[in-house]
Amino acid sequence: MAGEEPASDRAPVVVGVDGSAEAMRAVRHAAREAAWRGLPLRVVHAFIWPLFNTPVGKPKFGPPESGLRNQAERIARDAAEQAQSEAPGIDVTAAVVDGAPAPVLVGESQRAPMVVLGSRGLGGFSGLLLGSVALQVTPHAAGSVLVVRGEPAPGGPVVVGVDRSAHSSLAVGLAFEEAHLRGATLRAIHAGGELGRESARLLEDSLTEWAHRFPAVPVEQVQTPDVPATALVRAAEDAELVVVGARGRGGFVGLLLGSVSQALLHHAPCPVAVVRDRAAGSPNQ
C-alpha cells in the first residue's frame, strides 16, 4: 500500500509527479523499473506553494478535501495507485516534499539508483521539446535519470553509444542491465571518425567486460561515420530505450551534459537514460 514513509531500507527508484499525463507515463515506466530490480518505488510530488507563503490548508468554508496541500497529497496518492496497478506487488510510497520540483528531485537522486521523469509536465510551453524540470534535473542529478519521451518500440533493442570515455563505460553497463531485464537485444553504436579495424576493436573492447556479466544478452555492434547524436537518434527509431553517458570524449570540462546527451533528450524517439558516475559525486558538490 502507498504510504508516507519508506516501506524498505533498500534505496528506491524515484519518480517525480505533478498530475500531468506525461508524469503518469513516467510512473508506469518507473513501476516496471522497480519491479524488474526488486526495489521499492518512491513517488514524489514537489510542493512549491509554501515557498511563496501561500495558504495551503483547507479554506475555512471549503469541503474537507479542498486546499492545496490536500490536492498535492491526492496527486501523489493517485500516482502511487497507478504504479501498483502497473506492477502489483512492489512496495510503493507516496511523498509530498516542500520545495521546487528540480531541487527536490536532485535531492532525491542522492540515494536513488534511478530518477524517472516525464519529458514535460504541467505548465510547459507546447513548443518545447523538453520540459524545464527534466532540463534542470538531468544535468544535476547524482546518478542515472530516465526521461520518458517518445514511444518505446515493444520488443525493440536497447541502444547505447560507445566511445572511450568513463561515462560511456557506465552507459554500457546500464544498457546491458536494461537489456537483460527486458529480455532485449543490446545495440551498441560507435559513431564518427574512420571505420575499420581500430574502430571495431574499440567497440569490442568496450563491450567485453559487460558481455561476460550478461552472457545471455544478444549484442549487435554497429559502426557508422555519422556524427554520434545523429547516429543514436536514428538507431533508436525501433528501440525500447537509448542509454548515453552524461558526457563523452571531447566535451568541455565545465559542461554538466555533453552535446550528444542533450541532443537525445530533445530528439530521441523513445525514452532516454542518462548515466552519471555516482562515485564522482553530484555535480553540485
mmCIF file of C-alpha atoms in Angstrom:
data_model
loop_
_atom_site.group_PDB
_atom_site.id
_atom_site.type_symbol
_atom_site.label_atom_id
_atom_site.label_comp_id
_atom_site.label_asym_id
_atom_site.label_seq_id
_atom_site.Cartn_x
_atom_site.Cartn_y
_atom_site.Cartn_z
ATOM 1 C CA MET A 1 0.000 0.000 0.000
ATOM 2 C CA ALA A 2 1.108 3.574 -0.631
ATOM 3 C CA GLY A 3 2.103 5.437 2.495
ATOM 4 C CA GLU A 4 4.035 8.394 3.772
ATOM 5 C CA GLU A 5 7.186 6.630 4.944
ATOM 6 C CA PRO A 6 9.612 4.354 3.074
ATOM 7 C CA ALA A 7 8.477 0.748 3.063
ATOM 8 C CA SER A 8 12.009 -0.608 2.816
ATOM 9 C CA ASP A 9 15.608 0.230 3.697
ATOM 10 C CA ARG A 10 16.562 -0.537 0.099
ATOM 11 C CA ALA A 11 17.187 2.589 -1.983
ATOM 12 C CA PRO A 12 14.069 3.120 -4.092
ATOM 13 C CA VAL A 13 13.592 4.078 -7.698
ATOM 14 C CA VAL A 14 12.193 7.625 -7.584
ATOM 15 C CA VAL A 15 9.612 9.122 -9.924
ATOM 16 C CA GLY A 16 8.532 12.756 -9.990
ATOM 17 C CA VAL A 17 4.823 13.501 -10.443
ATOM 18 C CA ASP A 18 2.757 16.636 -10.984
ATOM 19 C CA GLY A 19 -0.611 15.272 -12.071
ATOM 20 C CA SER A 20 0.122 15.533 -15.806
ATOM 21 C CA ALA A 21 -0.393 12.755 -18.338
ATOM 22 C CA GLU A 22 3.369 12.748 -19.027
ATOM 23 C CA ALA A 23 4.073 12.198 -15.339
ATOM 24 C CA MET A 24 1.666 9.255 -15.231
ATOM 25 C CA ARG A 25 3.510 7.698 -18.185
ATOM 26 C CA ALA A 26 6.704 8.118 -16.183
ATOM 27 C CA VAL A 27 5.045 6.429 -13.198
ATOM 28 C CA ARG A 28 4.228 3.349 -15.264
ATOM 29 C CA HIS A 29 7.815 3.141 -16.560
ATOM 30 C CA ALA A 30 9.211 3.665 -13.071
ATOM 31 C CA ALA A 31 6.984 0.932 -11.646
ATOM 32 C CA ARG A 32 8.327 -1.541 -14.188
ATOM 33 C CA GLU A 33 11.934 -0.493 -13.494
ATOM 34 C CA ALA A 34 11.382 -1.036 -9.765
ATOM 35 C CA ALA A 35 9.696 -4.408 -10.321
ATOM 36 C CA TRP A 36 12.483 -5.655 -12.602
ATOM 37 C CA ARG A 37 15.090 -4.741 -9.985
ATOM 38 C CA GLY A 38 13.123 -5.963 -6.961
ATOM 39 C CA LEU A 39 13.261 -2.450 -5.487
ATOM 40 C CA PRO A 40 10.648 -0.215 -3.872
ATOM 41 C CA LEU A 41 9.278 2.815 -5.720
ATOM 42 C CA ARG A 42 9.084 6.291 -4.196
ATOM 43 C CA VAL A 43 6.548 8.637 -5.812
ATOM 44 C CA VAL A 44 7.469 12.272 -5.127
ATOM 45 C CA HIS A 45 5.386 15.387 -5.650
ATOM 46 C CA ALA A 46 7.284 18.636 -5.121
ATOM 47 C CA PHE A 47 5.042 21.101 -3.306
ATOM 48 C CA ILE A 48 6.195 24.573 -4.256
ATOM 49 C CA TRP A 49 3.443 26.744 -2.726
ATOM 50 C CA PRO A 50 4.903 27.089 0.794
ATOM 51 C CA LEU A 51 7.869 28.905 -0.792
ATOM 52 C CA PHE A 52 5.508 31.712 -1.750
ATOM 53 C CA ASN A 53 3.821 31.928 1.673
ATOM 54 C CA THR A 54 0.592 30.770 0.068
ATOM 55 C CA PRO A 55 -2.114 29.316 2.360
ATOM 56 C CA VAL A 56 -2.095 25.604 1.663
ATOM 57 C CA GLY A 57 -4.651 24.254 4.119
ATOM 58 C CA LYS A 58 -8.374 23.735 3.714
ATOM 59 C CA PRO A 59 -10.301 27.005 3.255
ATOM 60 C CA LYS A 60 -12.473 27.875 6.230
ATOM 61 C CA PHE A 61 -15.719 27.230 4.406
ATOM 62 C CA GLY A 62 -14.459 24.690 1.871
ATOM 63 C CA PRO A 63 -15.085 20.942 1.744
ATOM 64 C CA PRO A 64 -12.769 18.723 3.825
ATOM 65 C CA GLU A 65 -10.830 17.583 0.764
ATOM 66 C CA SER A 66 -10.129 21.098 -0.558
ATOM 67 C CA GLY A 67 -6.928 23.091 -0.205
ATOM 68 C CA LEU A 68 -3.561 22.982 -1.977
ATOM 69 C CA ARG A 69 -1.993 20.516 0.477
ATOM 70 C CA ASN A 70 -4.850 18.047 0.041
ATOM 71 C CA GLN A 71 -4.598 18.425 -3.729
ATOM 72 C CA ALA A 72 -0.859 17.683 -3.625
ATOM 73 C CA GLU A 73 -1.406 14.599 -1.483
ATOM 74 C CA ARG A 74 -4.087 13.406 -3.884
ATOM 75 C CA ILE A 75 -1.711 13.758 -6.855
ATOM 76 C CA ALA A 76 0.927 11.662 -5.081
ATOM 77 C CA ARG A 77 -1.619 9.099 -3.881
ATOM 78 C CA ASP A 78 -3.217 8.671 -7.314
ATOM 79 C CA ALA A 79 0.206 8.186 -8.897
ATOM 80 C CA ALA A 80 1.137 5.569 -6.296
ATOM 81 C CA GLU A 81 -2.078 3.688 -7.015
ATOM 82 C CA GLN A 82 -1.273 3.795 -10.723
ATOM 83 C CA ALA A 83 2.170 2.359 -10.010
ATOM 84 C CA GLN A 84 0.746 -0.533 -8.020
ATOM 85 C CA SER A 85 -1.745 -1.237 -10.788
ATOM 86 C CA GLU A 86 1.130 -1.342 -13.298
ATOM 87 C CA ALA A 87 3.376 -3.563 -11.168
ATOM 88 C CA PRO A 88 1.379 -5.378 -8.460
ATOM 89 C CA GLY A 89 3.458 -6.489 -5.524
ATOM 90 C CA ILE A 90 6.065 -3.738 -5.474
ATOM 91 C CA ASP A 91 6.441 -1.561 -2.387
ATOM 92 C CA VAL A 92 5.216 1.942 -3.252
ATOM 93 C CA THR A 93 5.380 5.044 -1.075
ATOM 94 C CA ALA A 94 3.962 8.471 -1.842
ATOM 95 C CA ALA A 95 5.620 11.637 -0.555
ATOM 96 C CA VAL A 96 4.811 15.337 -0.790
ATOM 97 C CA VAL A 97 8.069 17.245 -0.335
ATOM 98 C CA ASP A 98 8.080 21.018 0.133
ATOM 99 C CA GLY A 99 10.184 22.795 -2.471
ATOM 100 C CA ALA A 100 10.557 23.478 -6.172
ATOM 101 C CA PRO A 101 10.496 20.367 -8.400
ATOM 102 C CA ALA A 102 14.078 20.397 -9.700
ATOM 103 C CA PRO A 103 15.866 20.865 -6.338
ATOM 104 C CA VAL A 104 13.573 18.342 -4.678
ATOM 105 C CA LEU A 105 14.273 15.672 -7.305
ATOM 106 C CA VAL A 106 18.002 16.385 -7.392
ATOM 107 C CA GLY A 107 17.973 15.861 -3.635
ATOM 108 C CA GLU A 108 16.076 12.596 -4.062
ATOM 109 C CA SER A 109 18.720 11.441 -6.567
ATOM 110 C CA GLN A 110 21.427 11.380 -3.903
ATOM 111 C CA ARG A 111 20.230 7.953 -2.776
ATOM 112 C CA ALA A 112 18.098 6.644 -5.619
ATOM 113 C CA PRO A 113 19.593 4.238 -8.180
ATOM 114 C CA MET A 114 17.443 5.977 -10.802
ATOM 115 C CA VAL A 115 15.160 9.004 -11.059
ATOM 116 C CA VAL A 116 12.367 8.753 -13.638
ATOM 117 C CA LEU A 117 10.763 11.853 -15.166
ATOM 118 C CA GLY A 118 8.238 12.697 -17.814
ATOM 119 C CA SER A 119 9.611 14.726 -20.704
ATOM 120 C CA ARG A 120 7.226 17.591 -19.980
ATOM 121 C CA GLY A 121 4.807 18.350 -17.172
ATOM 122 C CA LEU A 122 2.016 20.742 -16.333
ATOM 123 C CA GLY A 123 2.534 24.345 -17.308
ATOM 124 C CA GLY A 124 5.035 23.545 -20.062
ATOM 125 C CA PHE A 125 5.009 25.575 -23.253
ATOM 126 C CA SER A 126 3.599 23.487 -26.100
ATOM 127 C CA GLY A 127 6.503 24.253 -28.434
ATOM 128 C CA LEU A 128 9.185 22.937 -26.091
ATOM 129 C CA LEU A 129 10.646 19.509 -26.813
ATOM 130 C CA LEU A 130 11.731 19.020 -23.209
ATOM 131 C CA GLY A 131 10.276 20.457 -20.016
ATOM 132 C CA SER A 132 12.198 22.675 -17.626
ATOM 133 C CA VAL A 133 12.251 20.119 -14.796
ATOM 134 C CA ALA A 134 13.860 17.434 -16.959
ATOM 135 C CA LEU A 135 16.326 20.021 -18.288
ATOM 136 C CA GLN A 136 17.330 21.009 -14.757
ATOM 137 C CA VAL A 137 17.331 17.609 -13.062
ATOM 138 C CA THR A 138 19.231 15.618 -15.689
ATOM 139 C CA PRO A 139 22.499 17.604 -15.560
ATOM 140 C CA HIS A 140 22.489 17.963 -11.766
ATOM 141 C CA ALA A 141 21.304 14.538 -10.549
ATOM 142 C CA ALA A 142 23.759 12.382 -8.623
ATOM 143 C CA GLY A 143 23.010 9.255 -10.656
ATOM 144 C CA SER A 144 21.040 7.941 -13.611
ATOM 145 C CA VAL A 145 17.978 9.782 -14.902
ATOM 146 C CA LEU A 146 15.398 8.139 -17.175
ATOM 147 C CA VAL A 147 13.379 10.663 -19.193
ATOM 148 C CA VAL A 148 10.227 9.100 -20.620
ATOM 149 C CA ARG A 149 9.764 10.645 -24.043
ATOM 150 C CA GLY A 150 8.562 9.358 -27.412
ATOM 151 C CA GLU A 151 7.188 5.854 -27.746
ATOM 152 C CA PRO A 152 9.256 2.766 -26.907
ATOM 153 C CA ALA A 153 9.099 0.099 -29.599
ATOM 154 C CA PRO A 154 7.838 -3.138 -27.966
ATOM 155 C CA GLY A 155 10.415 -5.870 -28.415
ATOM 156 C CA GLY A 156 12.965 -3.397 -29.753
ATOM 157 C CA PRO A 157 16.615 -3.212 -28.703
ATOM 158 C CA VAL A 158 18.293 -1.147 -26.030
ATOM 159 C CA VAL A 159 20.641 1.266 -27.819
ATOM 160 C CA VAL A 160 23.857 2.604 -26.302
ATOM 161 C CA GLY A 161 26.564 4.911 -27.600
ATOM 162 C CA VAL A 162 30.172 3.782 -27.159
ATOM 163 C CA ASP A 163 33.379 5.831 -27.019
ATOM 164 C CA ARG A 164 36.447 5.778 -24.778
ATOM 165 C CA SER A 165 35.003 7.984 -22.026
ATOM 166 C CA ALA A 166 34.326 6.883 -18.447
ATOM 167 C CA HIS A 167 30.688 7.880 -18.809
ATOM 168 C CA SER A 168 30.405 5.661 -21.887
ATOM 169 C CA SER A 169 31.587 2.657 -19.877
ATOM 170 C CA LEU A 170 28.899 3.342 -17.272
ATOM 171 C CA ALA A 171 26.293 3.729 -20.012
ATOM 172 C CA VAL A 172 27.266 0.372 -21.497
ATOM 173 C CA GLY A 173 26.822 -1.236 -18.080
ATOM 174 C CA LEU A 174 23.338 0.191 -17.598
ATOM 175 C CA ALA A 175 22.402 -0.685 -21.175
ATOM 176 C CA PHE A 176 23.397 -4.328 -20.639
ATOM 177 C CA GLU A 177 21.406 -4.387 -17.404
ATOM 178 C CA GLU A 178 18.332 -2.875 -19.074
ATOM 179 C CA ALA A 179 18.580 -5.304 -21.995
ATOM 180 C CA HIS A 180 18.869 -8.212 -19.553
ATOM 181 C CA LEU A 181 15.870 -7.066 -17.518
ATOM 182 C CA ARG A 182 13.753 -6.543 -20.627
ATOM 183 C CA GLY A 183 14.885 -9.660 -22.485
ATOM 184 C CA ALA A 184 16.064 -7.367 -25.291
ATOM 185 C CA THR A 185 18.979 -7.147 -27.702
ATOM 186 C CA LEU A 186 21.724 -4.629 -26.990
ATOM 187 C CA ARG A 187 22.601 -2.425 -29.974
ATOM 188 C CA ALA A 188 25.976 -0.765 -29.397
ATOM 189 C CA ILE A 189 26.866 2.170 -31.641
ATOM 190 C CA HIS A 190 30.327 3.575 -32.305
ATOM 191 C CA ALA A 191 29.885 6.683 -34.431
ATOM 192 C CA GLY A 192 32.122 9.271 -36.011
ATOM 193 C CA GLY A 193 35.673 9.014 -37.283
ATOM 194 C CA GLU A 194 37.065 6.494 -39.694
ATOM 195 C CA LEU A 195 35.697 2.971 -39.764
ATOM 196 C CA GLY A 196 37.957 -0.034 -39.746
ATOM 197 C CA ARG A 197 39.921 -2.357 -37.547
ATOM 198 C CA GLU A 198 40.685 0.178 -34.803
ATOM 199 C CA SER A 199 37.041 1.235 -34.543
ATOM 200 C CA ALA A 200 35.913 -2.386 -34.393
ATOM 201 C CA ARG A 201 38.449 -3.141 -31.660
ATOM 202 C CA LEU A 202 37.313 -0.142 -29.599
ATOM 203 C CA LEU A 203 33.724 -1.300 -29.841
ATOM 204 C CA GLU A 204 34.589 -4.891 -28.946
ATOM 205 C CA ASP A 205 36.799 -3.889 -26.015
ATOM 206 C CA SER A 206 34.115 -1.578 -24.622
ATOM 207 C CA LEU A 207 31.597 -4.413 -24.520
ATOM 208 C CA THR A 208 33.710 -7.349 -23.342
ATOM 209 C CA GLU A 209 33.529 -6.871 -19.568
ATOM 210 C CA TRP A 210 29.752 -6.384 -19.536
ATOM 211 C CA ALA A 211 29.125 -9.127 -22.061
ATOM 212 C CA HIS A 212 30.780 -11.557 -19.624
ATOM 213 C CA ARG A 213 28.483 -10.348 -16.831
ATOM 214 C CA PHE A 214 25.361 -10.652 -19.005
ATOM 215 C CA PRO A 215 26.167 -13.561 -21.349
ATOM 216 C CA ALA A 216 22.512 -14.135 -22.297
ATOM 217 C CA VAL A 217 22.104 -10.661 -23.803
ATOM 218 C CA PRO A 218 22.359 -10.703 -27.614
ATOM 219 C CA VAL A 219 24.669 -7.936 -28.855
ATOM 220 C CA GLU A 220 24.500 -6.085 -32.157
ATOM 221 C CA GLN A 221 27.604 -3.997 -32.929
ATOM 222 C CA VAL A 222 27.266 -1.060 -35.308
ATOM 223 C CA GLN A 223 29.931 1.248 -36.724
ATOM 224 C CA THR A 224 28.879 4.361 -38.591
ATOM 225 C CA PRO A 225 30.610 7.504 -39.909
ATOM 226 C CA ASP A 226 27.619 9.628 -38.810
ATOM 227 C CA VAL A 227 28.103 12.112 -36.001
ATOM 228 C CA PRO A 228 27.185 10.424 -32.697
ATOM 229 C CA ALA A 229 23.979 12.340 -31.965
ATOM 230 C CA THR A 230 22.560 11.659 -35.433
ATOM 231 C CA ALA A 231 23.604 8.016 -35.310
ATOM 232 C CA LEU A 232 21.979 7.386 -31.935
ATOM 233 C CA VAL A 233 18.732 9.143 -32.806
ATOM 234 C CA ARG A 234 18.473 7.022 -35.958
ATOM 235 C CA ALA A 235 19.431 3.822 -34.158
ATOM 236 C CA ALA A 236 16.715 4.472 -31.570
ATOM 237 C CA GLU A 237 13.865 4.610 -34.090
ATOM 238 C CA ASP A 238 12.905 0.997 -33.349
ATOM 239 C CA ALA A 239 14.263 0.886 -29.783
ATOM 240 C CA GLU A 240 12.725 0.465 -26.349
ATOM 241 C CA LEU A 241 15.364 2.657 -24.729
ATOM 242 C CA VAL A 242 18.518 4.587 -25.594
ATOM 243 C CA VAL A 243 21.277 4.940 -22.990
ATOM 244 C CA VAL A 244 24.009 7.561 -23.059
ATOM 245 C CA GLY A 245 26.679 8.868 -20.718
ATOM 246 C CA ALA A 246 26.260 12.358 -19.329
ATOM 247 C CA ARG A 247 29.393 13.441 -21.200
ATOM 248 C CA GLY A 248 31.575 11.770 -23.784
ATOM 249 C CA ARG A 249 35.061 12.315 -25.173
ATOM 250 C CA GLY A 250 35.984 15.823 -26.215
ATOM 251 C CA GLY A 251 33.391 17.525 -24.020
ATOM 252 C CA PHE A 252 34.246 20.788 -22.294
ATOM 253 C CA VAL A 253 35.099 20.161 -18.656
ATOM 254 C CA GLY A 254 32.633 22.749 -17.361
ATOM 255 C CA LEU A 255 29.632 21.225 -19.097
ATOM 256 C CA LEU A 256 27.376 19.035 -16.983
ATOM 257 C CA LEU A 257 25.789 17.435 -20.047
ATOM 258 C CA GLY A 258 27.507 16.713 -23.342
ATOM 259 C CA SER A 259 26.114 17.609 -26.738
ATOM 260 C CA VAL A 260 25.110 14.005 -27.533
ATOM 261 C CA SER A 261 23.070 13.519 -24.350
ATOM 262 C CA GLN A 262 21.425 16.907 -24.862
ATOM 263 C CA ALA A 263 20.512 16.038 -28.456
ATOM 264 C CA LEU A 264 18.960 12.736 -27.387
ATOM 265 C CA LEU A 265 16.943 14.362 -24.612
ATOM 266 C CA HIS A 266 15.430 16.705 -27.184
ATOM 267 C CA HIS A 267 15.099 14.449 -30.232
ATOM 268 C CA ALA A 268 15.173 10.737 -29.351
ATOM 269 C CA PRO A 269 12.046 8.838 -30.479
ATOM 270 C CA CYS A 270 11.997 6.705 -27.309
ATOM 271 C CA PRO A 271 12.835 7.029 -23.589
ATOM 272 C CA VAL A 272 16.386 8.165 -22.775
ATOM 273 C CA ALA A 273 18.547 7.141 -19.820
ATOM 274 C CA VAL A 274 21.437 9.489 -18.993
ATOM 275 C CA VAL A 275 24.124 7.900 -16.823
ATOM 276 C CA ARG A 276 26.488 9.694 -14.464
ATOM 277 C CA ASP A 277 29.354 8.431 -12.318
ATOM 278 C CA ARG A 278 27.853 8.400 -8.824
ATOM 279 C CA ALA A 279 31.254 7.641 -7.293
ATOM 280 C CA ALA A 280 32.471 11.024 -8.536
ATOM 281 C CA GLY A 281 29.747 12.756 -6.502
ATOM 282 C CA SER A 282 26.970 15.085 -7.507
ATOM 283 C CA PRO A 283 27.940 17.806 -9.975
ATOM 284 C CA ASN A 284 26.627 20.279 -7.427
ATOM 285 C CA GLN A 285 29.204 19.292 -4.857
#
